[in-house]
């Protein structure tokens, strides 16, 4: 049996029981039920021994009482009652259970005993377990949404996308779903909050996503990697084929201790982790913001960019501000990228577009050219720069104002597509015009950022991934 | 004569001439005139030999023709005509001139000759020069706004504030004024785009701001520091007294070259610059976003925070997410701060607020406490934590949702004020609720950030500045 296949019971079940479903909107079980009813295509059965009906649906005292059985159970009852519920599930032939309840290994001896009992039941029955202490999972096609928070708006906006998300922290996973999905930052294929992972773990989920055709890139927040060898094996299989970005908490000793009390995770020595991840082709970041920004970048452009320079790290800047060029250059160099030395004939072609008193160089300061030729100068200059073999990637730095209506979006998009090279943009100025600009470049697979550091980070990630692809 | 006094002619002139004023809205001279007419309290005289009237105001062929003379001239004519204009100004007894035109030293030999001529005229007459190749300056009290861009919205929102801004790049200075002023990020006292600085330079402007009672903190973007010794002297005088944050472009060799072609600046060896700046108490950053975030932080809290731990770097995290605690801990440690070891009696007091199954530690994960006691748990826990001598600063990490209406803003504000300690916040989740949260904490001098890295950066800056103040 291929590893990870069993996860289909979680991501695409034919029927679902919600154990702990309730009519009380102050409780999480209410929202799990409401969310499932509103979005899941198959039958949803509430389970609660105290009720005949929940939210208009016939309610069962136990999973065992559901006629015909169910494939997946979502469990949200106090920790002490979870083993009993799981025994019922196993007896009823349930294939998989998402346990969202907290109060397990993260709270000491009694929790560890409950964990042991759950593992035993799963081992004896073959039923797969997800969690506990988590918000479960989201799949956008076919749709399933297990988190226990009120989420009508999120579901409405959760159009199927290509980004896979793995998070060991349920609160964060949910928070970021809200934050980034609501702001149209990216579109998700599957989001997985894995919690204490008493059975299904990051390795199995990652492998599932690595083979999922609907997932074109993966971002993961992990506090521990318990089966390091297997994790690296899966990561190596994705190297240059499907981008994988990891935020690994617990880099410092104190953080590792915090992770221990949070999800009972043991974190490895960070130097070892860091080197191993890098060798396996994983792109590592240090902040959630960076994780989400690279998620956005790779979800817009999951295929590797084309490299033409010898080292594959040559960048050209096309900027309306000399100062932006100076600081970008510093940030590019600090991040290990190079400022491309433009070829002689590139400079000659640029000088035809430049005013006579201004010799072109890289960063390419096109303000005087724009004053003479309008914003079309951006595509004219980009065409010349992308044709240079020394240039692997380009950063566009325009000024946000009403004038951006006249930005040559279509030409820029076509040039980026035809060249196959990495193009990213940072924009500053009047932010009322930011969103329209961002959206129009997003349609062409070009990510736009509101800060320069994120822009450089994305370009670096694109070029790193492209190098992995050429070596694959 | 005290150095820098002469700058009053720029920041608070009694009368102003706009040389290059025009009725053509396609030209920058139109907006300089319109901006000045709408905002300046004293007389504004347009100067343009081709017109009798500009925007309803009598126009003069030369500054010499203005009856009674003027104190400040704003000059926006082609570079080649600038020396002639300045000769007229000098003859007419003008005290100071802002030259916004480009085409000087940054464009080679002819520009250098024009620069030489301008210097000669200034030296002979005692008239002070600002620029060229810049957007000039803004003072919010009394109001003067010299930039050549359409800026009605910016002017409307430019309420007097306490942050001084110095930028060597005019486009950037203007862009950031738009971006951050429009979004209510901070309120400005004076903004200074110094351009090629053929006379007034960063040292003189910084000294002026260091003595300006309306300016409580200064952020500066510089491509070169030409009079290094004098700059450091001014910076040392501000150490622990008025926060100074600097983004110094040209850290890497290529960036220094880019700076040379941008504003004809020579940048010093970065190692030397870096060490000297740090010793002088300057807080250095690497990106515009960071510069603006620290501007916001110090403008909210310009006075030094109180330190109580031995090393003055102890941080407590009060978080609704364990994962946020883990990553914060990593970022805090990477930035050189410590996770405070809470005293035994602090932990005892916290355990009274915590559920019995959860032993308190730092990061202080208060989710279970909130579930039991509501969001008031934030202030209850903050009170305990701030009383601990090991804690110099606190990061608050709540989840953004409708529930934040019930956040104890007043109590948190009072605790932060009474303790005198640094309190900052990062918030994640549903961003529709971010702004209201941000605004209400801002009223209490607590800066809120949308990414954790910026939050850690601000706390680090607060603690560094407070250490300078205790050593001052």
XYZ file of C-alpha atoms in Angstrom, chain A residues 103 106-108 148-150 153 157 169 171-176 178-180 182-183 221 223 247-256 258-262 284 286-290 320-331 333-335 338-339 357-359 361-363 365 367 399-400 402-403 426-432 450-454, chain B residues 103 106-108 148-150 153 157 169 171-176 178-180 182-183 221 223 247-256 258-262 284 286-290 320-331 333-335 338-339 357-359 361-363 365 367 399-400 402-403 426-432 450-454:
170
model
C -6.181 18.318 26.954
C 0.350 18.931 26.210
C -1.113 18.849 29.759
C 0.853 16.115 31.528
C -14.583 24.715 15.061
C -14.685 28.457 14.472
C -17.442 30.516 12.920
C -17.126 34.270 5.313
C -14.244 33.049 -0.185
C -0.633 25.126 15.586
C -4.929 28.711 16.259
C -2.310 29.969 13.865
C -3.526 27.878 10.963
C -7.037 29.169 11.493
C -5.823 32.721 12.037
C -3.853 32.719 8.867
C -8.774 34.124 7.981
C -6.115 36.717 7.465
C -4.757 35.719 4.121
C -10.013 36.964 3.325
C -7.563 39.396 1.817
C 4.756 25.679 10.027
C 7.408 22.856 15.796
C 8.926 27.776 9.080
C 10.447 25.552 11.742
C 9.842 26.910 15.241
C 12.218 26.112 18.086
C 15.411 27.407 16.481
C 16.653 28.617 19.858
C 16.678 26.573 23.029
C 13.987 28.636 24.768
C 11.744 28.362 21.741
C 12.210 24.601 21.729
C 8.037 26.694 24.428
C 7.235 24.197 21.659
C 7.411 21.382 24.176
C 4.741 22.948 26.356
C 2.668 23.926 23.329
C 13.328 27.918 5.179
C 11.823 32.717 10.089
C 8.452 34.464 10.327
C 4.808 33.697 9.506
C 4.659 36.764 7.324
C 7.500 35.384 5.206
C 11.410 54.943 -10.582
C 13.465 55.778 -7.512
C 17.219 55.844 -7.238
C 16.933 55.393 -3.476
C 14.817 52.276 -3.957
C 17.551 50.980 -6.242
C 20.228 51.612 -3.617
C 18.382 49.883 -0.775
C 17.246 47.017 -3.026
C 20.846 46.468 -4.007
C 21.853 46.210 -0.350
C 19.035 43.784 0.416
C 23.430 41.438 -1.804
C 22.658 40.616 1.846
C 20.387 37.824 0.674
C 23.898 39.441 -7.487
C 23.262 42.704 -9.294
C 22.533 63.046 -20.281
C 21.831 59.804 -18.399
C 24.018 56.737 -18.917
C 23.273 51.146 -15.431
C 21.790 48.498 -13.123
C 19.703 49.426 -11.024
C 16.552 54.209 -12.957
C 12.249 58.039 -14.001
C 5.269 54.549 -7.701
C 1.671 53.963 -6.602
C -3.565 57.232 -10.102
C -1.075 57.083 -12.989
C 7.479 46.201 -4.910
C 5.291 49.274 -5.026
C 5.236 52.282 -2.713
C 3.338 55.531 -2.554
C -0.404 56.099 -2.377
C -1.753 52.739 -1.209
C -5.261 53.475 -2.486
C 4.217 46.134 0.003
C 7.709 45.924 1.438
C 10.985 45.545 -0.340
C 12.371 42.871 1.960
C 9.493 40.516 1.111
C 20.089 67.765 -13.765
C 24.077 63.418 -10.782
C 24.364 63.910 -14.572
C 28.076 64.610 -15.138
C 5.958 69.443 -6.616
C 3.396 66.634 -6.622
C -0.363 66.804 -6.440
C -5.179 64.502 0.317
C -4.299 64.689 6.627
C 15.771 60.578 -2.104
C 10.804 60.313 -4.742
C 11.016 58.043 -1.747
C 10.383 60.797 0.754
C 7.303 61.850 -1.175
C 6.181 58.252 -1.680
C 6.430 57.482 1.968
C 1.778 59.512 0.796
C 1.881 55.915 1.933
C 2.218 56.343 5.635
C -2.538 58.597 4.270
C -2.802 55.419 6.300
C 17.225 57.573 4.897
C 22.907 57.436 0.875
C 18.568 53.510 7.012
C 21.941 53.994 5.365
C 21.964 52.858 1.738
C 25.138 51.668 0.045
C 26.036 48.909 2.516
C 27.378 46.770 -0.321
C 29.774 47.965 -2.984
C 27.240 47.764 -5.818
C 24.739 49.736 -3.800
C 27.338 52.391 -3.131
C 24.095 52.963 -7.378
C 24.050 55.741 -4.783
C 26.792 57.537 -6.686
C 24.720 57.650 -9.876
C 21.578 58.541 -7.930
C 20.193 51.234 12.171
C 17.958 47.763 6.483
C 14.607 48.412 4.831
C 12.211 51.340 4.370
C 9.439 49.309 5.938
C 11.537 48.936 9.100
C -3.285 33.292 22.604
C -1.256 30.995 20.384
C 1.458 28.619 21.459
C 2.859 28.645 17.939
C 3.100 32.427 18.027
C 5.019 32.080 21.280
C 7.456 29.622 19.743
C 8.220 31.735 16.663
C 8.372 34.954 18.713
C 10.904 33.306 20.971
C 13.076 32.434 17.989
C 12.828 35.947 16.577
C 16.595 35.397 20.505
C 17.842 36.035 16.950
C 17.523 39.758 17.580
C 16.102 37.401 26.192
C 13.046 35.469 27.218
C -3.843 21.436 34.529
C -1.690 24.132 32.942
C 1.561 25.261 34.597
C 5.690 29.643 31.809
C 7.071 32.320 29.487
C 5.805 32.610 26.678
C -0.036 31.047 26.732
C -5.794 30.795 25.667
C -6.348 36.965 17.783
C -8.168 39.475 15.547
C -15.104 40.572 16.482
C -14.292 39.542 20.081
C 1.290 41.798 17.063
C -2.173 40.739 16.002
C -3.213 38.108 13.466
C -6.488 36.707 12.221
C -9.401 38.508 10.608
C -7.914 41.793 9.476
C -11.291 43.529 9.308
C 0.787 43.203 11.359
C 3.891 41.047 11.312
C 5.793 39.582 14.182
C 9.228 40.521 12.887
C 8.327 44.236 12.940
